[in-house]
Amino acid sequence: MDKIIMKTPLVEMDGDEMTRIIWKMIKDILLLPYIDLKTEYYDLGLEYRNETNDQVTIDSAEATKKYGVAVKCATITPNAARMTEYNLKEMWKSPNGTIRALLDGTVFRSPILVKGITPYIPTWTKPICIARHAYGDVYKNSEMIVEKGSKAELCVTDANGNESRELIFDFNNSDGIIQGMHNLDSSISSFARACFNYALDQKLDLWFATKDTISKKYDHTFKDIFADIYENEYKEKFEKAGIEYFYTLIDDAVARVIRSDGGYIWACKNYDGDVMSDMIATAFGSLAMMTSVLVSPQGIYEYEAAHGTVQRHYYKHLKGEETSTNSVATLFAWTGALRKRGELDDTPQLCEFADKLERATIETIESGIMTGDLYLLSTLENKTKVNTEEFLKAVKERLEQLL
Ligand code: NAP
Ligand code: MG
C-alpha cells in the first residue's frame, strides 16, 4: 500500500513523561507505516521549554496560527517539586494557558464511548461535549473582608473621570464579605463564535445557560451577546446544517442534561464549566477516555488528551517495569488533527484513515482487549488486560483489516 500523502504539515507539540513515551509509540506503530507524515515539530517537553525560556511554547502557538491545525501531547505544568526535579530557571507557566491565550481559544472536551463502560447515567448513550469559557468572572476577582458598620459600593470611573456608584450593601449589623468580578464583551464574543463554529463543525446542537433572571446585567450580557451573534452570523448556517442553538437557565440546563441522551455541546460560563466538566468526565467513566480540542474564533484547532502526563506510570516505566497506560485519548488527538488537516486540504484519504483508526481502537476495546484502567471498569465478560504497547499493536492488527 502506498503511504497517504499530506499536503500541509500539522503542528506537532511533543510533551512529557508517560504521554511522551506513548506519543512516540503511536507514531511508530500506527501512523508512520501508513502516512507520509508531515509535521512541524515543537518540543514542549519541560527540559526544552526551560532551555528556550519557554519561547518554544510561543513559537508552537504562532505556528498553529499559520497552519491552522495542531496536535499536542500532555505537558508538565511546573510546581515547586518540578523546580527541583528539572532544575528549572523559572516556574514556567502552563503551556496550555499560554497557547489558549495566544489563540484566544475555547476548550471543548468530549468523552469517547465504548460498549462495556457504562456511564453513571445510563441514558447518556451519546457524548456530551463541554465548552468552558476560560476568562474572567470569579477567576479574576477582587475580594474584601468587610467590618460591621461599613458601607460597600461598586464605583466605576469613566474615561472622563466621572464616577458612577451602586450600593452593594450596608453592613450595619454584621461583619461580612464582598467580591467584585468582571468580564469583557470581546472575550464573551470570542467564546460565542468558537462555540457556534464548533457546533457547525461537529453538526451538534449547542446549549448555553446562565442565571440571567437573577443577574440582570452581568449574566444577561452573556445571553444577549450569544443571541446577537447567533442572529447575525450563524442562524442561517445552523438551519442549513439542521442543528439548533438552545438557550435556557443554568438550573434548567442541569436538569435537562441529566434527563438527556447526550449528543450536544454544552457551553458553560467559567465557573459552571469548571464544575460541570469534572462531573461530566467522572460520570462518563474515565479521564483517560476524554479528548480535548482548543478552537479559536477564527477556526484554528489544537487537539489533545484531557488527562495529564500520567507521572506515576512514567516512574514505573523508568524503573523498567511494565505499564498499562491508556493511549486512547492521545490517539484520538492525532486522529482529530489528521481528519481536520484532511478536511482543510481536501485529502479525503487522510480523513478516511482517521475514521478507520478510531474504529479500530474502539473495536479493539469492545472485543475485550484493554489497558488496566478500563479493565477495572468494563462490564464485558471476556476481557484481557494488556500493556501499553500490546494495546497499540492490537489496534494495528485491526486497522490492517480495515485498510
Ligand atoms: P494525570 O496525568 O491525568 O494522572 C492522574 C491519574 O489518573 C494517574 O495517576 C492515573 O491513575 C490516571 N490516568 C490519567 N490518565 C491516564 C491514562 N492515560 N491511562 C491510565 N491512567 C490514567 O494527572 P496528574 O497526575 O494530576 O498530573 C501529572 C502531570 O500532568 C502534572 O505535571 C500536570 O501538570 C500535568 N497535566 C497536564 C495536562 C495537559 O497537558 N493538558 C493536564 C493535566 C495535568 P493511576 O495512577 O491510579 O493509575
Ligand atoms: Mg474543575
Short mmCIF file of C-alpha atoms and ligand atoms in Angstrom, two decimals:
data_model
loop_
_atom_site.label_atom_id
_atom_site.label_comp_id
_atom_site.label_asym_id
_atom_site.label_seq_id
_atom_site.Cartn_x
_atom_site.Cartn_y
_atom_site.Cartn_z
CA MET A 1 0.00 0.00 0.00
CA ASP A 2 1.22 3.50 -0.83
CA LYS A 3 1.54 5.87 2.06
CA ILE A 4 -1.08 8.62 2.34
CA ILE A 5 0.31 11.96 1.22
CA MET A 6 -0.18 15.09 3.31
CA LYS A 7 -0.32 18.47 1.56
CA THR A 8 0.22 20.70 4.59
CA PRO A 9 2.08 19.94 7.82
CA LEU A 10 0.46 19.52 11.19
CA VAL A 11 1.97 21.39 14.09
CA GLU A 12 3.25 18.67 16.41
CA MET A 13 3.76 19.63 20.07
CA ASP A 14 5.62 16.93 21.94
CA GLY A 15 5.32 16.68 25.72
CA ASP A 16 6.39 14.99 28.93
CA GLU A 17 6.67 11.76 30.89
CA MET A 18 4.45 8.77 30.08
CA THR A 19 2.50 10.59 27.40
CA ARG A 20 5.79 11.41 25.63
CA ILE A 21 6.55 7.66 25.55
CA ILE A 22 3.05 6.94 24.22
CA TRP A 23 3.41 9.74 21.65
CA LYS A 24 6.37 8.04 20.01
CA MET A 25 4.72 4.61 20.14
CA ILE A 26 1.59 5.93 18.41
CA LYS A 27 3.68 7.47 15.65
CA ASP A 28 5.90 4.42 15.17
CA ILE A 29 3.19 1.77 15.34
CA LEU A 30 0.08 3.42 13.91
CA LEU A 31 0.99 6.47 11.84
CA LEU A 32 4.39 6.35 10.15
CA PRO A 33 3.80 2.97 8.40
CA TYR A 34 0.68 4.38 6.67
CA ILE A 35 1.10 8.13 6.32
CA ASP A 36 3.86 10.18 4.75
CA LEU A 37 3.60 12.20 7.95
CA LYS A 38 4.42 15.89 7.57
CA THR A 39 4.72 17.81 10.82
CA GLU A 40 6.40 20.93 12.05
CA TYR A 41 7.83 19.65 15.31
CA TYR A 42 7.98 21.64 18.56
CA ASP A 43 9.38 20.03 21.67
CA LEU A 44 7.25 21.25 24.59
CA GLY A 45 8.93 18.78 26.93
CA LEU A 46 9.83 20.64 30.12
CA GLU A 47 13.60 20.41 29.56
CA TYR A 48 13.43 22.18 26.21
CA ARG A 49 10.90 24.74 27.47
CA ASN A 50 13.40 25.56 30.21
CA GLU A 51 16.29 25.72 27.75
CA THR A 52 14.41 28.15 25.47
CA ASN A 53 12.93 30.21 28.34
CA ASP A 54 9.53 28.92 27.20
CA GLN A 55 9.94 30.57 23.77
CA VAL A 56 9.23 27.19 22.15
CA THR A 57 5.67 27.28 23.54
CA ILE A 58 5.05 30.70 21.99
CA ASP A 59 6.61 29.55 18.70
CA SER A 60 4.37 26.49 18.60
CA ALA A 61 1.28 28.66 19.11
CA GLU A 62 2.40 31.01 16.32
CA ALA A 63 2.93 28.02 14.02
CA THR A 64 -0.58 26.83 14.87
CA LYS A 65 -1.94 30.19 13.73
CA LYS A 66 -0.03 29.76 10.47
CA TYR A 67 -1.01 26.16 9.67
CA GLY A 68 -4.44 26.03 11.35
CA VAL A 69 -4.15 22.58 12.97
CA ALA A 70 -2.01 21.29 15.85
CA VAL A 71 -1.76 18.12 17.91
CA LYS A 72 -0.39 18.38 21.44
CA CYS A 73 1.00 15.86 23.91
CA ALA A 74 0.32 16.37 27.63
CA THR A 75 2.90 18.57 29.33
CA ILE A 76 4.04 19.23 32.88
CA THR A 77 2.84 22.45 34.47
CA PRO A 78 5.72 23.20 36.83
CA ASN A 79 5.20 23.49 40.58
CA ALA A 80 7.73 23.67 43.42
CA ALA A 81 8.56 19.96 43.21
CA ARG A 82 9.21 20.19 39.46
CA MET A 83 11.53 23.18 40.01
CA THR A 84 13.95 20.87 41.83
CA GLU A 85 13.27 17.75 39.76
CA TYR A 86 14.13 19.54 36.49
CA ASN A 87 16.39 22.23 37.91
CA LEU A 88 14.27 24.96 36.31
CA LYS A 89 15.30 28.58 35.81
CA GLU A 90 11.74 29.73 36.48
CA MET A 91 8.35 28.25 37.30
CA TRP A 92 7.20 28.36 33.68
CA LYS A 93 3.51 28.92 33.09
CA SER A 94 1.13 26.19 31.93
CA PRO A 95 1.74 25.68 28.19
CA ASN A 96 -1.99 25.13 27.71
CA GLY A 97 -2.70 28.52 29.30
CA THR A 98 -0.10 30.23 27.11
CA ILE A 99 -1.40 28.62 23.91
CA ARG A 100 -5.03 29.27 24.82
CA ALA A 101 -4.29 32.96 25.45
CA LEU A 102 -2.36 33.37 22.17
CA LEU A 103 -5.10 31.69 20.12
CA ASP A 104 -7.94 33.32 22.14
CA GLY A 105 -9.37 29.81 22.14
CA THR A 106 -12.09 27.82 23.85
CA VAL A 107 -11.56 24.24 25.07
CA PHE A 108 -14.12 21.57 24.13
CA ARG A 109 -13.95 18.24 25.98
CA SER A 110 -15.77 15.10 24.83
CA PRO A 111 -15.78 11.53 26.13
CA ILE A 112 -15.08 8.55 23.88
CA LEU A 113 -17.84 5.99 24.41
CA VAL A 114 -17.26 2.23 24.21
CA LYS A 115 -19.50 -0.75 24.93
CA GLY A 116 -18.76 -2.26 28.32
CA ILE A 117 -18.04 1.06 30.04
CA THR A 118 -21.44 2.37 31.07
CA PRO A 119 -21.83 5.99 32.16
CA TYR A 120 -23.18 6.53 35.68
CA ILE A 121 -26.22 7.98 33.91
CA PRO A 122 -27.18 5.03 31.71
CA THR A 123 -29.35 7.11 29.37
CA TRP A 124 -26.23 9.01 28.19
CA THR A 125 -25.71 6.98 25.05
CA LYS A 126 -24.12 9.85 23.10
CA PRO A 127 -21.23 12.09 24.19
CA ILE A 128 -21.85 15.38 25.97
CA CYS A 129 -19.24 17.88 24.88
CA ILE A 130 -18.46 20.64 27.38
CA ALA A 131 -17.10 24.05 26.42
CA ARG A 132 -15.78 26.23 29.22
CA HIS A 133 -15.33 29.99 28.89
CA ALA A 134 -11.82 30.36 30.30
CA TYR A 135 -11.68 34.09 31.02
CA GLY A 136 -12.73 36.26 33.95
CA ASP A 137 -15.59 36.02 36.46
CA VAL A 138 -14.59 34.64 39.84
CA TYR A 139 -11.18 33.52 38.48
CA LYS A 140 -10.06 37.15 38.15
CA ASN A 141 -11.97 38.61 41.07
CA SER A 142 -11.21 41.08 43.85
CA GLU A 143 -12.44 40.24 47.30
CA MET A 144 -12.59 42.03 50.64
CA ILE A 145 -13.48 41.17 54.19
CA VAL A 146 -15.80 43.90 55.46
CA GLU A 147 -16.21 45.05 59.04
CA LYS A 148 -19.57 45.72 60.67
CA GLY A 149 -20.54 49.37 60.21
CA SER A 150 -19.05 49.63 56.71
CA LYS A 151 -20.85 50.50 53.52
CA ALA A 152 -19.73 48.75 50.30
CA GLU A 153 -20.30 50.24 46.84
CA LEU A 154 -19.34 49.46 43.27
CA CYS A 155 -17.62 52.53 41.82
CA VAL A 156 -16.70 52.95 38.15
CA THR A 157 -14.67 55.92 36.90
CA ASP A 158 -15.15 56.51 33.18
CA ALA A 159 -12.57 57.88 30.71
CA ASN A 160 -13.59 61.48 31.60
CA GLY A 161 -13.23 60.94 35.32
CA ASN A 162 -16.98 60.73 36.03
CA GLU A 163 -17.88 58.31 38.80
CA SER A 164 -20.98 56.12 38.92
CA ARG A 165 -21.85 54.23 42.08
CA GLU A 166 -24.06 51.34 43.01
CA LEU A 167 -24.67 50.22 46.59
CA ILE A 168 -23.61 46.64 47.29
CA PHE A 169 -24.59 46.50 50.95
CA ASP A 170 -24.74 48.43 54.21
CA PHE A 171 -23.02 46.22 56.75
CA ASN A 172 -24.88 47.72 59.72
CA ASN A 173 -25.36 44.64 61.84
CA SER A 174 -22.59 42.22 60.99
CA ASP A 175 -19.12 41.74 59.54
CA GLY A 176 -19.21 40.29 56.03
CA ILE A 177 -17.57 39.70 52.67
CA ILE A 178 -17.72 41.22 49.21
CA GLN A 179 -16.47 40.22 45.79
CA GLY A 180 -16.01 42.14 42.55
CA MET A 181 -15.62 40.48 39.18
CA HIS A 182 -15.64 41.35 35.51
CA ASN A 183 -15.79 40.02 32.01
CA LEU A 184 -15.19 41.54 28.57
CA ASP A 185 -17.59 41.77 25.64
CA SER A 186 -14.65 40.84 23.38
CA SER A 187 -13.91 37.66 25.33
CA ILE A 188 -17.57 36.64 25.53
CA SER A 189 -17.90 37.22 21.76
CA SER A 190 -14.83 35.06 21.03
CA PHE A 191 -16.25 32.34 23.25
CA ALA A 192 -19.62 32.52 21.48
CA ARG A 193 -18.05 32.35 18.00
CA ALA A 194 -15.81 29.41 18.96
CA CYS A 195 -18.91 27.58 20.25
CA PHE A 196 -21.03 28.31 17.18
CA ASN A 197 -18.17 27.32 14.85
CA TYR A 198 -17.51 24.08 16.69
CA ALA A 199 -21.23 23.19 16.71
CA LEU A 200 -21.26 23.61 12.91
CA ASP A 201 -18.01 21.65 12.59
CA GLN A 202 -19.41 18.75 14.64
CA LYS A 203 -23.03 19.11 13.42
CA LEU A 204 -24.22 19.13 17.02
CA ASP A 205 -26.80 21.28 18.80
CA LEU A 206 -25.39 23.97 21.05
CA TRP A 207 -26.78 24.63 24.53
CA PHE A 208 -25.90 27.68 26.58
CA ALA A 209 -27.15 28.69 30.00
CA THR A 210 -26.66 31.45 32.58
CA LYS A 211 -28.62 32.84 35.53
CA ASP A 212 -29.93 35.90 33.66
CA THR A 213 -33.14 36.13 35.71
CA ILE A 214 -31.12 36.89 38.86
CA SER A 215 -28.10 38.59 37.27
CA LYS A 216 -29.94 41.07 35.06
CA LYS A 217 -26.86 42.89 33.76
CA TYR A 218 -23.89 40.53 34.18
CA ASP A 219 -25.33 37.19 33.07
CA HIS A 220 -27.86 38.90 30.82
CA THR A 221 -24.97 40.36 28.81
CA PHE A 222 -23.69 36.82 28.12
CA LYS A 223 -27.17 35.83 26.96
CA ASP A 224 -27.52 38.92 24.75
CA ILE A 225 -24.09 38.60 23.12
CA PHE A 226 -24.74 34.95 22.26
CA ALA A 227 -28.19 35.83 20.90
CA ASP A 228 -26.92 38.74 18.76
CA ILE A 229 -24.04 36.77 17.27
CA TYR A 230 -26.34 33.84 16.59
CA GLU A 231 -28.96 36.00 14.84
CA ASN A 232 -26.47 37.97 12.76
CA GLU A 233 -23.82 35.39 11.87
CA TYR A 234 -24.96 31.81 12.45
CA LYS A 235 -28.74 31.41 12.26
CA GLU A 236 -28.84 30.56 8.57
CA LYS A 237 -25.84 28.24 8.79
CA PHE A 238 -27.41 26.39 11.73
CA GLU A 239 -30.72 25.99 9.88
CA LYS A 240 -28.91 24.68 6.82
CA ALA A 241 -26.95 22.21 8.96
CA GLY A 242 -30.15 21.12 10.73
CA ILE A 243 -28.81 21.97 14.18
CA GLU A 244 -30.20 24.13 16.96
CA TYR A 245 -28.97 26.84 19.32
CA PHE A 246 -30.79 26.44 22.61
CA TYR A 247 -30.61 28.91 25.49
CA THR A 248 -32.03 28.27 28.95
CA LEU A 249 -31.41 28.99 32.64
CA ILE A 250 -28.46 27.14 34.19
CA ASP A 251 -30.58 25.16 36.68
CA ASP A 252 -32.98 24.13 33.91
CA ALA A 253 -29.97 23.15 31.79
CA VAL A 254 -28.60 20.89 34.53
CA ALA A 255 -31.96 19.14 34.88
CA ARG A 256 -32.22 18.66 31.11
CA VAL A 257 -28.65 17.36 30.83
CA ILE A 258 -29.37 14.65 33.39
CA ARG A 259 -32.56 13.60 31.57
CA SER A 260 -30.96 13.74 28.10
CA ASP A 261 -29.37 11.02 26.00
CA GLY A 262 -26.37 13.26 25.14
CA GLY A 263 -25.26 14.29 21.68
CA TYR A 264 -24.83 18.06 22.05
CA ILE A 265 -22.33 20.75 23.04
CA TRP A 266 -22.91 22.43 26.38
CA ALA A 267 -21.34 25.88 26.57
CA CYS A 268 -20.69 26.98 30.14
CA LYS A 269 -19.58 30.16 31.85
CA ASN A 270 -16.19 29.84 33.53
CA TYR A 271 -17.30 28.57 36.95
CA ASP A 272 -20.10 26.36 35.61
CA GLY A 273 -17.63 24.80 33.17
CA ASP A 274 -15.05 24.18 35.88
CA VAL A 275 -17.58 22.30 38.00
CA MET A 276 -19.61 20.61 35.28
CA SER A 277 -16.67 19.35 33.22
CA ASP A 278 -15.44 17.32 36.21
CA MET A 279 -18.93 15.97 36.77
CA ILE A 280 -19.38 15.01 33.12
CA ALA A 281 -15.91 13.41 32.89
CA THR A 282 -16.48 11.33 36.01
CA ALA A 283 -19.99 10.33 35.01
CA PHE A 284 -18.78 9.05 31.63
CA GLY A 285 -16.30 6.78 33.40
CA SER A 286 -12.68 7.62 32.71
CA LEU A 287 -10.46 10.66 32.34
CA ALA A 288 -8.25 8.56 30.08
CA MET A 289 -11.12 8.45 27.54
CA MET A 290 -11.65 12.22 27.40
CA THR A 291 -10.50 14.22 24.39
CA SER A 292 -9.97 17.93 24.29
CA VAL A 293 -9.76 20.42 21.46
CA LEU A 294 -8.92 24.11 21.61
CA VAL A 295 -10.85 26.08 18.97
CA SER A 296 -10.14 29.72 18.16
CA PRO A 297 -12.86 32.11 16.95
CA GLN A 298 -11.08 32.10 13.56
CA GLY A 299 -11.43 28.31 13.32
CA ILE A 300 -7.91 27.19 14.32
CA TYR A 301 -7.81 23.76 16.02
CA GLU A 302 -5.43 22.25 18.57
CA TYR A 303 -6.18 18.65 19.62
CA GLU A 304 -5.03 16.87 22.78
CA ALA A 305 -5.98 14.41 25.51
CA ALA A 306 -7.73 15.87 28.56
CA HIS A 307 -5.52 13.95 31.01
CA GLY A 308 -2.01 14.84 32.17
CA THR A 309 1.37 13.18 31.76
CA VAL A 310 0.46 10.14 33.95
CA GLN A 311 3.52 10.65 36.16
CA ARG A 312 3.07 7.56 38.38
CA HIS A 313 3.16 5.26 35.34
CA TYR A 314 6.23 7.07 33.99
CA TYR A 315 8.24 6.40 37.14
CA LYS A 316 7.32 2.71 36.83
CA HIS A 317 8.43 2.82 33.20
CA LEU A 318 11.74 4.41 34.20
CA LYS A 319 12.35 1.56 36.63
CA GLY A 320 11.92 -0.85 33.74
CA GLU A 321 8.54 -2.06 34.94
CA GLU A 322 5.69 -2.78 32.57
CA THR A 323 2.92 -0.16 32.34
CA SER A 324 -0.66 -0.42 31.16
CA THR A 325 -1.32 3.20 30.32
CA ASN A 326 -4.35 4.13 28.23
CA SER A 327 -3.30 5.76 24.95
CA VAL A 328 -6.81 6.26 23.54
CA ALA A 329 -7.27 9.99 24.24
CA THR A 330 -3.79 10.77 22.85
CA LEU A 331 -4.51 8.61 19.82
CA PHE A 332 -7.80 10.43 19.25
CA ALA A 333 -5.95 13.75 19.44
CA TRP A 334 -3.91 12.53 16.45
CA THR A 335 -6.97 11.27 14.54
CA GLY A 336 -8.82 14.53 15.23
CA ALA A 337 -5.92 16.58 13.90
CA LEU A 338 -5.37 14.34 10.87
CA ARG A 339 -9.07 14.44 9.97
CA LYS A 340 -9.17 18.23 10.29
CA ARG A 341 -6.00 18.53 8.17
CA GLY A 342 -7.64 16.26 5.57
CA GLU A 343 -10.80 18.39 5.54
CA LEU A 344 -8.90 21.64 5.14
CA ASP A 345 -6.54 20.27 2.48
CA ASP A 346 -9.20 18.29 0.65
CA THR A 347 -7.36 14.99 1.11
CA PRO A 348 -10.20 12.54 1.86
CA GLN A 349 -7.73 9.63 2.24
CA LEU A 350 -6.44 11.28 5.40
CA CYS A 351 -9.98 11.64 6.82
CA GLU A 352 -10.78 8.01 5.98
CA PHE A 353 -7.60 6.84 7.65
CA ALA A 354 -8.51 8.81 10.80
CA ASP A 355 -12.02 7.28 10.80
CA LYS A 356 -10.65 3.77 10.42
CA LEU A 357 -8.03 4.21 13.12
CA GLU A 358 -10.71 5.40 15.55
CA ARG A 359 -12.94 2.47 14.59
CA ALA A 360 -10.08 0.02 15.05
CA THR A 361 -9.38 1.48 18.51
CA ILE A 362 -12.99 1.26 19.69
CA GLU A 363 -13.45 -2.24 18.24
CA THR A 364 -10.29 -3.42 19.97
CA ILE A 365 -11.67 -2.35 23.35
CA GLU A 366 -15.12 -3.71 22.57
CA SER A 367 -13.55 -7.06 21.63
CA GLY A 368 -12.18 -7.21 25.19
CA ILE A 369 -8.57 -6.04 24.76
CA MET A 370 -7.90 -3.05 27.00
CA THR A 371 -5.50 -1.30 29.36
CA GLY A 372 -5.72 -1.67 33.15
CA ASP A 373 -7.79 1.44 33.83
CA LEU A 374 -10.59 0.23 31.53
CA TYR A 375 -10.21 -3.38 32.67
CA LEU A 376 -11.29 -2.26 36.16
CA LEU A 377 -14.41 -0.53 34.76
CA SER A 378 -15.51 -2.76 31.91
CA THR A 379 -18.57 -4.99 32.30
CA LEU A 380 -17.53 -7.20 29.35
CA GLU A 381 -17.33 -10.86 30.31
CA ASN A 382 -14.31 -11.81 28.25
CA LYS A 383 -11.73 -9.12 28.84
CA THR A 384 -7.96 -9.14 28.81
CA LYS A 385 -5.64 -6.58 30.35
CA VAL A 386 -2.70 -5.70 28.09
CA ASN A 387 0.28 -3.39 28.48
CA THR A 388 0.72 -0.02 26.79
CA GLU A 389 2.47 -1.36 23.71
CA GLU A 390 0.40 -4.55 23.34
CA PHE A 391 -2.74 -2.42 23.14
CA LEU A 392 -1.38 -0.32 20.27
CA LYS A 393 -0.27 -3.47 18.44
CA ALA A 394 -3.76 -4.96 18.84
CA VAL A 395 -5.20 -1.77 17.34
CA LYS A 396 -2.74 -2.07 14.46
CA GLU A 397 -3.89 -5.62 13.73
CA ARG A 398 -7.50 -4.47 13.49
CA LEU A 399 -6.57 -1.37 11.48
CA GLU A 400 -4.87 -3.54 8.86
CA GLN A 401 -8.13 -5.47 8.40
CA LEU A 402 -9.97 -2.19 7.78
CA LEU A 403 -7.46 -0.61 5.37
P1 NAP B 1 -2.83 12.80 35.21
O1 NAP B 1 -1.56 12.73 34.50
O2 NAP B 1 -4.05 13.00 34.37
O3 NAP B 1 -2.99 11.47 36.04
C1 NAP B 1 -3.78 11.31 37.19
C2 NAP B 1 -4.10 9.84 37.38
O4 NAP B 1 -5.19 9.47 36.53
C3 NAP B 1 -2.98 8.89 37.00
O5 NAP B 1 -2.06 8.72 38.03
C4 NAP B 1 -3.74 7.64 36.62
O6 NAP B 1 -4.19 6.94 37.77
C5 NAP B 1 -4.96 8.22 35.94
N1 NAP B 1 -4.74 8.41 34.49
C6 NAP B 1 -4.72 9.60 33.80
N2 NAP B 1 -4.50 9.38 32.51
C7 NAP B 1 -4.38 8.05 32.35
C8 NAP B 1 -4.13 7.22 31.24
N3 NAP B 1 -3.97 7.73 30.01
N4 NAP B 1 -4.05 5.88 31.42
C9 NAP B 1 -4.21 5.34 32.65
N5 NAP B 1 -4.46 6.09 33.74
C10 NAP B 1 -4.53 7.43 33.60
O7 NAP B 1 -2.86 14.00 36.28
P2 NAP B 1 -1.77 14.43 37.39
O8 NAP B 1 -1.09 13.22 37.94
O9 NAP B 1 -2.52 15.33 38.27
O10 NAP B 1 -0.70 15.30 36.61
C11 NAP B 1 0.54 14.82 36.12
C12 NAP B 1 1.19 15.93 35.32
O11 NAP B 1 0.39 16.23 34.20
C13 NAP B 1 1.35 17.22 36.10
O12 NAP B 1 2.69 17.67 35.97
C14 NAP B 1 0.39 18.17 35.46
O13 NAP B 1 0.92 19.48 35.41
C15 NAP B 1 0.25 17.62 34.07
N6 NAP B 1 -1.06 17.89 33.42
C16 NAP B 1 -1.02 18.27 32.11
C17 NAP B 1 -2.19 18.45 31.41
C18 NAP B 1 -2.12 18.87 29.96
O14 NAP B 1 -1.05 18.98 29.41
N7 NAP B 1 -3.23 19.08 29.32
C19 NAP B 1 -3.43 18.25 32.03
C20 NAP B 1 -3.44 17.84 33.37
C21 NAP B 1 -2.24 17.66 34.05
P3 NAP B 1 -3.38 5.76 38.49
O15 NAP B 1 -2.06 6.35 38.87
O16 NAP B 1 -4.26 5.44 39.65
O17 NAP B 1 -3.23 4.63 37.52
MG MG B 2 -12.52 21.69 37.89
#
